[in-house]
XYZ file of C-alpha atoms in Angstrom:
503
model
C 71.923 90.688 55.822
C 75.779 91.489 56.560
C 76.880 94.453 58.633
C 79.969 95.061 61.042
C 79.066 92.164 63.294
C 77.875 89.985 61.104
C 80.113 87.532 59.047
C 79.177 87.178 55.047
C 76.686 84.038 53.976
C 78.783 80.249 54.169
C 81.818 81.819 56.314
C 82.629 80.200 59.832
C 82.453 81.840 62.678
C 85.780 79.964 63.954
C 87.725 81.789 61.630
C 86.571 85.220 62.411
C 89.022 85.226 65.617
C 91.442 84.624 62.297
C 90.414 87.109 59.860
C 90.273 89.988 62.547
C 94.224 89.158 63.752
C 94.302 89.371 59.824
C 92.976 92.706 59.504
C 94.700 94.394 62.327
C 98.153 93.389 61.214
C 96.806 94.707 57.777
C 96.084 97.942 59.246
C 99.045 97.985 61.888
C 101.023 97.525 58.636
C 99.463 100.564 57.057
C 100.227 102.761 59.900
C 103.987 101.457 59.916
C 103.962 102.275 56.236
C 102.593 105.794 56.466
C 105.270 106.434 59.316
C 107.956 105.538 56.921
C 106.618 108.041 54.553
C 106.829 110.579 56.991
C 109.839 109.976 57.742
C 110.983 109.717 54.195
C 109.669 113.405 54.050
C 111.412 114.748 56.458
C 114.727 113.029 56.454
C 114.836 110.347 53.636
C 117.944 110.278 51.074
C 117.212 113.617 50.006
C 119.374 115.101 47.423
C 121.604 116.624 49.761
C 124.314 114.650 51.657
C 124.746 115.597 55.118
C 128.789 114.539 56.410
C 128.809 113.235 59.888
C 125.545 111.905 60.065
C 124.722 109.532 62.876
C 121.513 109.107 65.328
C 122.399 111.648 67.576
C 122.898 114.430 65.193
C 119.879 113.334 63.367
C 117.607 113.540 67.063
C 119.282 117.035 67.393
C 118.150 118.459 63.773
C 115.239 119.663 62.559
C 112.661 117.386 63.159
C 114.798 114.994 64.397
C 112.640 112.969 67.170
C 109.813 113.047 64.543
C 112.106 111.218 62.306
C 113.624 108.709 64.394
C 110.611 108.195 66.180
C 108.457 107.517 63.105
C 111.244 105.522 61.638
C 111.870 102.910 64.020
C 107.984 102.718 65.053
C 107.150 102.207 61.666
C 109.836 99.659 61.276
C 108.585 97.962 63.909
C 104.656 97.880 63.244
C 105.682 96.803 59.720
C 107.567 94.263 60.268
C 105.172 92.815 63.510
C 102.543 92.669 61.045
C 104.596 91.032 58.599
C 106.080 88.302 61.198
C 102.532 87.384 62.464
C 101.027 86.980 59.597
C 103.992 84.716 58.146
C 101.532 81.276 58.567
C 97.860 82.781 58.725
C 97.123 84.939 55.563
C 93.616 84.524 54.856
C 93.941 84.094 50.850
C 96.227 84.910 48.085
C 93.838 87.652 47.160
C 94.060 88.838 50.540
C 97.938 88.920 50.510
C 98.435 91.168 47.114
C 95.814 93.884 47.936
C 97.591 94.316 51.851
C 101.402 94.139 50.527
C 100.089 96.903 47.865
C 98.359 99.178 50.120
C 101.836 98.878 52.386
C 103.576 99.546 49.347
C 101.652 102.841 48.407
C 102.575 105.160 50.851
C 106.691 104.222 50.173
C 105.882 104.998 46.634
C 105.726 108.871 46.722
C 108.025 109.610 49.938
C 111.336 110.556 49.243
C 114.194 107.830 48.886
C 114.616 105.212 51.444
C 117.097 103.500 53.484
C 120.171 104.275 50.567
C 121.606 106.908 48.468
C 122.015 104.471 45.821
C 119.487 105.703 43.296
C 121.669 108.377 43.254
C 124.964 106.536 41.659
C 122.091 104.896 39.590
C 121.192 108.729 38.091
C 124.663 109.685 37.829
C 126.138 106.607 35.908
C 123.660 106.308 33.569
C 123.868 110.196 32.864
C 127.401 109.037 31.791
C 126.561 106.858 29.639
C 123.967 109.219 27.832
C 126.641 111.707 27.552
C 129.518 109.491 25.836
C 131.458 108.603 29.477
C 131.978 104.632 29.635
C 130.713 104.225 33.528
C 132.901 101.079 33.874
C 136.305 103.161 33.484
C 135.111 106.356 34.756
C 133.594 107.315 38.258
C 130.851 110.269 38.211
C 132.719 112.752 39.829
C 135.503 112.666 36.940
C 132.470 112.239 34.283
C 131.035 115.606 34.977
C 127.204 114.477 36.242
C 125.609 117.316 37.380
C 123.876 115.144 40.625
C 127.285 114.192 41.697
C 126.640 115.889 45.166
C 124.142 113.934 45.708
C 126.331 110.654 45.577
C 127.827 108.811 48.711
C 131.025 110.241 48.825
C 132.410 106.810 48.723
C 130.996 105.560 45.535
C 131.822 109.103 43.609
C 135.086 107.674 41.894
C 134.514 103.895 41.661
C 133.067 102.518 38.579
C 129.694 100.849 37.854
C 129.476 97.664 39.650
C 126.615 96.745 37.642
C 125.552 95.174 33.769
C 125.003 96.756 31.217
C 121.041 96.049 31.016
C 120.956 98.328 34.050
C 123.542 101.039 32.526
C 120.881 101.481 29.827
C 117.989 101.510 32.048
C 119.635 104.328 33.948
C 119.973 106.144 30.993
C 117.100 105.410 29.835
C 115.737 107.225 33.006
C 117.931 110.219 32.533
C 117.274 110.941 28.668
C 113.374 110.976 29.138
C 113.428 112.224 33.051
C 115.377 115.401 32.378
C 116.282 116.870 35.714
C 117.004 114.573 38.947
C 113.608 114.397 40.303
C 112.020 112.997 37.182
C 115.345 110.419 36.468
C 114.426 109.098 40.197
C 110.920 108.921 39.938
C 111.545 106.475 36.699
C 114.232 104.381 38.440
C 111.462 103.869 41.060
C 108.912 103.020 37.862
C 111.338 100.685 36.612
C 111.280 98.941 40.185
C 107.731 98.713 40.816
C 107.704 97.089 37.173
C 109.908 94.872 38.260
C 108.455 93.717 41.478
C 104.858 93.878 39.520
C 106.893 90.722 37.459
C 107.844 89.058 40.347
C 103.872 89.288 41.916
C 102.504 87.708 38.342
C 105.193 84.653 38.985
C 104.820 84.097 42.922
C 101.771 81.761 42.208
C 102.781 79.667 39.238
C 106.146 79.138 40.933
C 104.384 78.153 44.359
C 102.419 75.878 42.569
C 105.196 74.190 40.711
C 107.446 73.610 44.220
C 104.136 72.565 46.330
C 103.941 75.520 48.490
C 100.761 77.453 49.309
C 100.753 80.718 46.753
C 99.390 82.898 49.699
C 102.121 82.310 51.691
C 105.085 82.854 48.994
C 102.804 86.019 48.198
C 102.800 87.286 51.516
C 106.430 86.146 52.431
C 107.947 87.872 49.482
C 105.920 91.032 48.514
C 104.429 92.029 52.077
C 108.491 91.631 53.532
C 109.459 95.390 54.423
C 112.785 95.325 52.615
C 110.507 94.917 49.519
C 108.592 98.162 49.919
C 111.192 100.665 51.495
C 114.830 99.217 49.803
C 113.260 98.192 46.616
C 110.364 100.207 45.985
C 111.259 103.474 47.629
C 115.074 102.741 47.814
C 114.321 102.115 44.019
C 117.228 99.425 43.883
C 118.017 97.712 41.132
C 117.595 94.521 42.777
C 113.843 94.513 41.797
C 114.770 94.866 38.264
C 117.139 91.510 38.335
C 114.580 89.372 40.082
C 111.878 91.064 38.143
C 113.947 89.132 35.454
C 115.040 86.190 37.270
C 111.679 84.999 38.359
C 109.697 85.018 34.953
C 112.534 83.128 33.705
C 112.393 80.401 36.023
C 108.707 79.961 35.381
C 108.994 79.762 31.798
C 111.576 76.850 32.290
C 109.396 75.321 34.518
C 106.344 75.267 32.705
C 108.237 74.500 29.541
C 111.213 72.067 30.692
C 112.989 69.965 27.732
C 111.673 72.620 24.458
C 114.205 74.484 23.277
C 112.781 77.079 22.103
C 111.485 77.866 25.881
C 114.944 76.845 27.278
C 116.278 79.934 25.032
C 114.018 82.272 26.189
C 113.618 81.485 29.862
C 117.589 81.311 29.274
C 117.591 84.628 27.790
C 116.110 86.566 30.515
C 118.075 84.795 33.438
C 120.988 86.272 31.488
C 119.437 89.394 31.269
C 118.847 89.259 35.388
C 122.556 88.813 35.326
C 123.318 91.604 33.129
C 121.466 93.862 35.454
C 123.357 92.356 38.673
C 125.781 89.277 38.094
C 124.706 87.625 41.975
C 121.718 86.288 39.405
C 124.304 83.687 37.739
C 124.501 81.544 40.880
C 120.806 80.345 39.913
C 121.704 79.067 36.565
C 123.328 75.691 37.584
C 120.340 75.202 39.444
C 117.890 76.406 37.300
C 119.591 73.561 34.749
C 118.729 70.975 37.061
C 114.979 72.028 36.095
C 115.537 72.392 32.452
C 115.333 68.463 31.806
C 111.638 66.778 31.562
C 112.431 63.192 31.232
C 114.559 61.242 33.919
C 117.718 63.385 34.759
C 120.865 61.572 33.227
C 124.445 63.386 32.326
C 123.589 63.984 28.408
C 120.071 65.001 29.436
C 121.506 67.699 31.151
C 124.192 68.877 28.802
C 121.277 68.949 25.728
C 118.410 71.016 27.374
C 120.928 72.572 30.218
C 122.831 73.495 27.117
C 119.699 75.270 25.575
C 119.271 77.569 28.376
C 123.097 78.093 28.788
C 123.112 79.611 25.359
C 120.016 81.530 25.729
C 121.580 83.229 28.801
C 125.157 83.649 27.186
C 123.625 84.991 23.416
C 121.478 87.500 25.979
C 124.693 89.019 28.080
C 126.549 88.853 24.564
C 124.388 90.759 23.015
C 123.465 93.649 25.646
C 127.316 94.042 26.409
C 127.511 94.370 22.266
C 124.183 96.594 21.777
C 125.481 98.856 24.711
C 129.402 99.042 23.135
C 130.221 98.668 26.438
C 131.953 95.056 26.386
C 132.048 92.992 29.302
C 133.732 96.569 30.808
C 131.624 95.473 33.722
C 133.307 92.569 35.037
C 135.756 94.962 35.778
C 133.606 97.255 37.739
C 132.937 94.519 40.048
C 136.643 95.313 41.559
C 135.196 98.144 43.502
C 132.088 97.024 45.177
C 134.040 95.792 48.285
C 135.312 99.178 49.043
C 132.135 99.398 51.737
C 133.877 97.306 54.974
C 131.290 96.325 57.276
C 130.590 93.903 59.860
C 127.327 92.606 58.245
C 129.444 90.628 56.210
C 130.375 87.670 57.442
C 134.303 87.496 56.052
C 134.586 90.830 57.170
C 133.230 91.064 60.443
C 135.533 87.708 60.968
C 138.405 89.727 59.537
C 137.713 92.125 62.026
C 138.106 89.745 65.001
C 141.498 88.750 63.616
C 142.710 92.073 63.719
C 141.678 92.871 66.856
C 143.381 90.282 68.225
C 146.510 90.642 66.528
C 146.382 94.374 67.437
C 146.604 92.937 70.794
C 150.634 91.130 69.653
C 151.115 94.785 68.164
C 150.574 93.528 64.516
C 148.556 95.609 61.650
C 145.523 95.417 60.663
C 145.653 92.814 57.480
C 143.153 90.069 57.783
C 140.432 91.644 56.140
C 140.988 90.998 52.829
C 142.538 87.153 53.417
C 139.163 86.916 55.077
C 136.926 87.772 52.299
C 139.098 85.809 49.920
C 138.626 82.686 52.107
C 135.114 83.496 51.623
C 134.898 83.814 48.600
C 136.957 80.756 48.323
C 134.529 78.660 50.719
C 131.048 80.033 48.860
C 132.451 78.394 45.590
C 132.584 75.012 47.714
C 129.099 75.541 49.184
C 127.590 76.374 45.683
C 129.654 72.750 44.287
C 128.081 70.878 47.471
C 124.576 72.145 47.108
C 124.198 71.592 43.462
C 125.596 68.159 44.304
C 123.535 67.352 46.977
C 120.535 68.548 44.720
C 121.462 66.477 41.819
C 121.842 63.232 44.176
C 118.356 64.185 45.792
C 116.850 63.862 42.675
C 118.713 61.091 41.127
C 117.296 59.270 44.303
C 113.689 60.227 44.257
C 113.745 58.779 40.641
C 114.932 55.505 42.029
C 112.576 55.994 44.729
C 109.490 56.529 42.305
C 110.589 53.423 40.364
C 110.734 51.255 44.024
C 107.421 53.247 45.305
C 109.544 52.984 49.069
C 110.697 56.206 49.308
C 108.305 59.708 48.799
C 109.489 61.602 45.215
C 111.110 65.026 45.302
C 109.555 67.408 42.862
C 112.031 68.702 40.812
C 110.847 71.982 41.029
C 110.799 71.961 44.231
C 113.790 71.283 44.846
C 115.786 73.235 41.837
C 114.150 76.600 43.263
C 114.915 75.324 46.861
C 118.770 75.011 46.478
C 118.555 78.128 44.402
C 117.488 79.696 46.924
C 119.867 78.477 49.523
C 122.828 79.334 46.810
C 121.604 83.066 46.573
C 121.537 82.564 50.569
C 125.410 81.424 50.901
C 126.129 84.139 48.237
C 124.501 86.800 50.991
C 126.591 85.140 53.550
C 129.882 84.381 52.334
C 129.913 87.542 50.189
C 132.513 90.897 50.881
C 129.601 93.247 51.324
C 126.124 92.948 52.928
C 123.657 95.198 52.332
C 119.918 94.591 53.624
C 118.028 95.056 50.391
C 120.333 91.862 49.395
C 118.386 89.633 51.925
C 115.575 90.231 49.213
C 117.506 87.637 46.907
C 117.111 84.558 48.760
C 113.970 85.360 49.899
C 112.262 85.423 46.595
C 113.192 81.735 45.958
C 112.608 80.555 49.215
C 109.607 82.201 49.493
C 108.248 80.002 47.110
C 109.769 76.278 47.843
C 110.600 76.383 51.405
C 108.309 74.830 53.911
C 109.850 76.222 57.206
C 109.967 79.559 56.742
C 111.688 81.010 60.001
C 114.758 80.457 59.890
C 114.916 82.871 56.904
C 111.881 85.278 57.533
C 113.701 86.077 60.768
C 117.072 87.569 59.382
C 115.141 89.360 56.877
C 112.916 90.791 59.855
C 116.236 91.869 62.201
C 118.150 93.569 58.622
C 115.293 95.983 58.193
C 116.231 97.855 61.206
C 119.656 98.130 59.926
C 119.694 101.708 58.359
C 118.115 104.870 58.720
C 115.848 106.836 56.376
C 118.341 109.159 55.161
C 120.670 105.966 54.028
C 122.685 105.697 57.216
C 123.755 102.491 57.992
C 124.386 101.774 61.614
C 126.643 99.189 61.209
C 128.978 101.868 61.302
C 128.350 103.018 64.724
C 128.962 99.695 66.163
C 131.768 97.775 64.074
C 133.716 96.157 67.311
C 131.157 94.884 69.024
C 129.051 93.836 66.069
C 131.838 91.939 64.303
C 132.359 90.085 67.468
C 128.774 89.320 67.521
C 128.655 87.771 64.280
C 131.462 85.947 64.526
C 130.070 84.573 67.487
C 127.135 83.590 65.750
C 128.876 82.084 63.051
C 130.367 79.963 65.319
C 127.143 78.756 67.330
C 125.775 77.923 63.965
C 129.069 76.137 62.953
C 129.151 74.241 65.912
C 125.302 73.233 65.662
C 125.225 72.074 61.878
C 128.249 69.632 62.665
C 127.604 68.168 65.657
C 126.580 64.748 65.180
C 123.188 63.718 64.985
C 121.264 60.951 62.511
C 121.938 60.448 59.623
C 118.946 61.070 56.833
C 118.354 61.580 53.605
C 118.569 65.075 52.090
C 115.415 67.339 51.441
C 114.354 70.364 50.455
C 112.604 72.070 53.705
């Protein structure tokens, strides 16, 4: 017999010390979860901006202890769970059914963390009513749900592709009113992250890692269930796009047929959000069976390259929107934070040269730097990848040196691209921590060093979209610069030499 105290037939009692940490960071989850919910309720991104928002206005409104205090304790018992559970889930079984009954109660709270389903609702009811979203900002194309926009992203134009315009209108045409055009922008990111789930294993499998822990890493990670899920970004559409895509190259490498079609819906993850296009060089690297050689790589990288160009082609055609939104890109830096690296460095500059009495300029020379130095990273890593693998080949042929999978290592230095992009890029957001993570969730071997950021940017907003980088731009822009720095000074200080590998 089995009861409470009694473990089931052929277990081990050694593990039961094991599967009960297990199930009370399950359930410690579960109470974070509902928390956020609560506080999603109460004082999520509801339709209504509030101007001058910040922590202490919040505490004084109605409610307002109840919301902070549910926020940041459910923060915090979601993301404990998460973190100690990062090397010890049970089984992948075990991993889906927690990360879904976490993601339950952020379904059917209000929006989470960002007003930016809103701008999603307004610019595709543009498009639905003849406005071209990439010329036009919301306010001057007469949506209805303006009011409910930032005020800061009411006159820009869509930063993002057209896949996503027509999703969002999509949304609007068969939602109606508000409420029902945000509850299907939050369908069309559960289906999304639903894609990524079915891929987690297969791509695991083909980089060597254990599927329960890319399953847990990935799908139980708080920014998945309040920024994607109920934040209802559009994030979890492009990976939702991006992941199936590199697991039909992988399983398929060399046939062209599969190269077009695993090419086809990377391009479609970039027409939703163009960060996606950093993974195609990479994702190349993959798309060649036999030993890797220069024309190897032009034939089947070729194949995928057109599948992904004929896809962006012919959504920007189908749409009659044109490649309008390259141009909408322009805009997205208007947000200045420290959380960006070039910006919170730009910050420091000025600072300083406000102390010689000169203005405040080095912000944008510090983003284009960056911009200019993540185009050199990207070169580097795709070298360093292609030399890896030239290597192991060598290596398999002398039997002296251990092989690198392929796999492996093509969704490894993806994942450190998407990583550098985060970095190096204008604008940080937290939800964009989620793009790294998906590929290194499934190739990396030491996870910490990126399960740890992702941890610290959940506590980065509020529930109502506030972002409290805001509240603390000097000293936070001096921190990271700081950081930078330390990290700088520890990844070139000598040390031995060795031979590059995916970790």
């Amino acid at each position: 017999m089995t009861g409470p105290g009694v473990p089931p037939p052929g277990s081990d009692r050694r593990d039961e010390p094991r599967l009960a940490a297990a199930a009370r960071a399950r359930y410690a989850g579960l109470a974070g979860a509902l928390l956020l919910a609560i506080a999603g309720c109460l004082g999520g991104a509801l339709p209504t901006v509030r101007s001058g928002v910040t922590p202490v206005t919040i505490w004084q409104g109605p409610h307002g202890p109840l919301i902070l205090g549910a926020w940041l304790v459910g923060t915090a018992l979601l993301v404990g769970a998460w973190w100690s559970l990062r090397r010890g889930v049970p089984s992948t079984g075990w991993a889906y059914r927690t990360a879904g009954l976490w993601a339950l109660p952020l379904l059917v709270t209000a929006p989470l963390g960002s007003r930016d389903v809103y701008s999603y609702a307004c610019q595709g009811w543009a498009y639905a009513h003849g406005v071209d979203p990439y010329v036009t900002g919301v306010a001057d194309a007469g949506c209805p749900w303006v009011e409910s926009v930032a005020p800061i992203w009411r006159d820009t134009p869509a930063p993002y592709g057209p896949v996503f315009v027509l999703l969002a209108a999509l949304a609007v045409v068969l939602g109606g009113g508000l409420t029902g055009t945000i509850v299907l922008l939050r369908l069309f990111a559960l289906a999304g992250v639903l894609l990524v789930a079915l891929c987690l294993p297969g791509l695991a499998r083909a980089a060597g890692v254990p599927a329960r822990q890319a399953v847990w890493l990935l799908l139980a990670c708080p920014l998945v269930g309040v920024q994607l899920l109920a934040g209802a970004h559009n994030d979890a559409v492009m990976l939702g796009l991006l992941l199936p895509g590199l697991l039909v190259l992988l399983r398929r490498p060399g046939r062209p047929a599969a190269l077009l079609f695993a090419g086809a819906l990377l391009g479609l993850a970039v027409a939703v959000k163009v960060t996606a296009v950093v993974v195609l060089p990479f994702a190349a690297l993959a798309a060649v069976p036999g030993r890797l050689t220069v024309r190897a790589l032009l034939r089947d990288g070729g194949w995928l390259a057109g599948g992904a160009l004929a896809a962006m082609a012919g959504c920007s055609l189908l749409s009659g929107l044109g490649l309008g939104w390259f141009g909408g890109l322009s805009r997205s830096g208007d947000s200045e934070q420290w959380t960006s690296l070039p910006t919170a460095v730009g910050f420091v500059v000025d600072y300083v040269g406000a102390l010689a009495g000169r203005d405040p300029d080095a912000v944008p020379v510090a983003r284009a730097v960056g911009v200019l130095l993540l185009a050199a990273v990207l070169l580097l890593l795709w070298w360093r990848a292609w030399t890896a693998l030239r290597r192991s080949e060598g290596a398999r042929q002398r039997e002296a040196q251990p092989v690198a999978a392929r796999p492996r290592v093509a969704l490894y230095t993806a994942g450190l691209a998407l990583a550098a992009t985060v970095v190096l890029a204008p604008v940080f957001h937290p939800w964009y921590a989620t793009w790294p993570l998906a590929l290194l969730a499934v190739a990396a071997t030491r996870t910490t060093w990126f399960v740890l950021p992702s941890a610290v940017v959940a506590f980065l907003t509020l529930p109502d979209g506030t972002n409290l980088a805001r509240f603390t731009k000097a000293p936070g822009a001096i921190a990271m610069t700081a950081l930078a720095l330390a990290l700088l000074t520890l990844l070139t200080r000598p040390r031995t030499r060795r031979r590059w590998s995916p970790r």
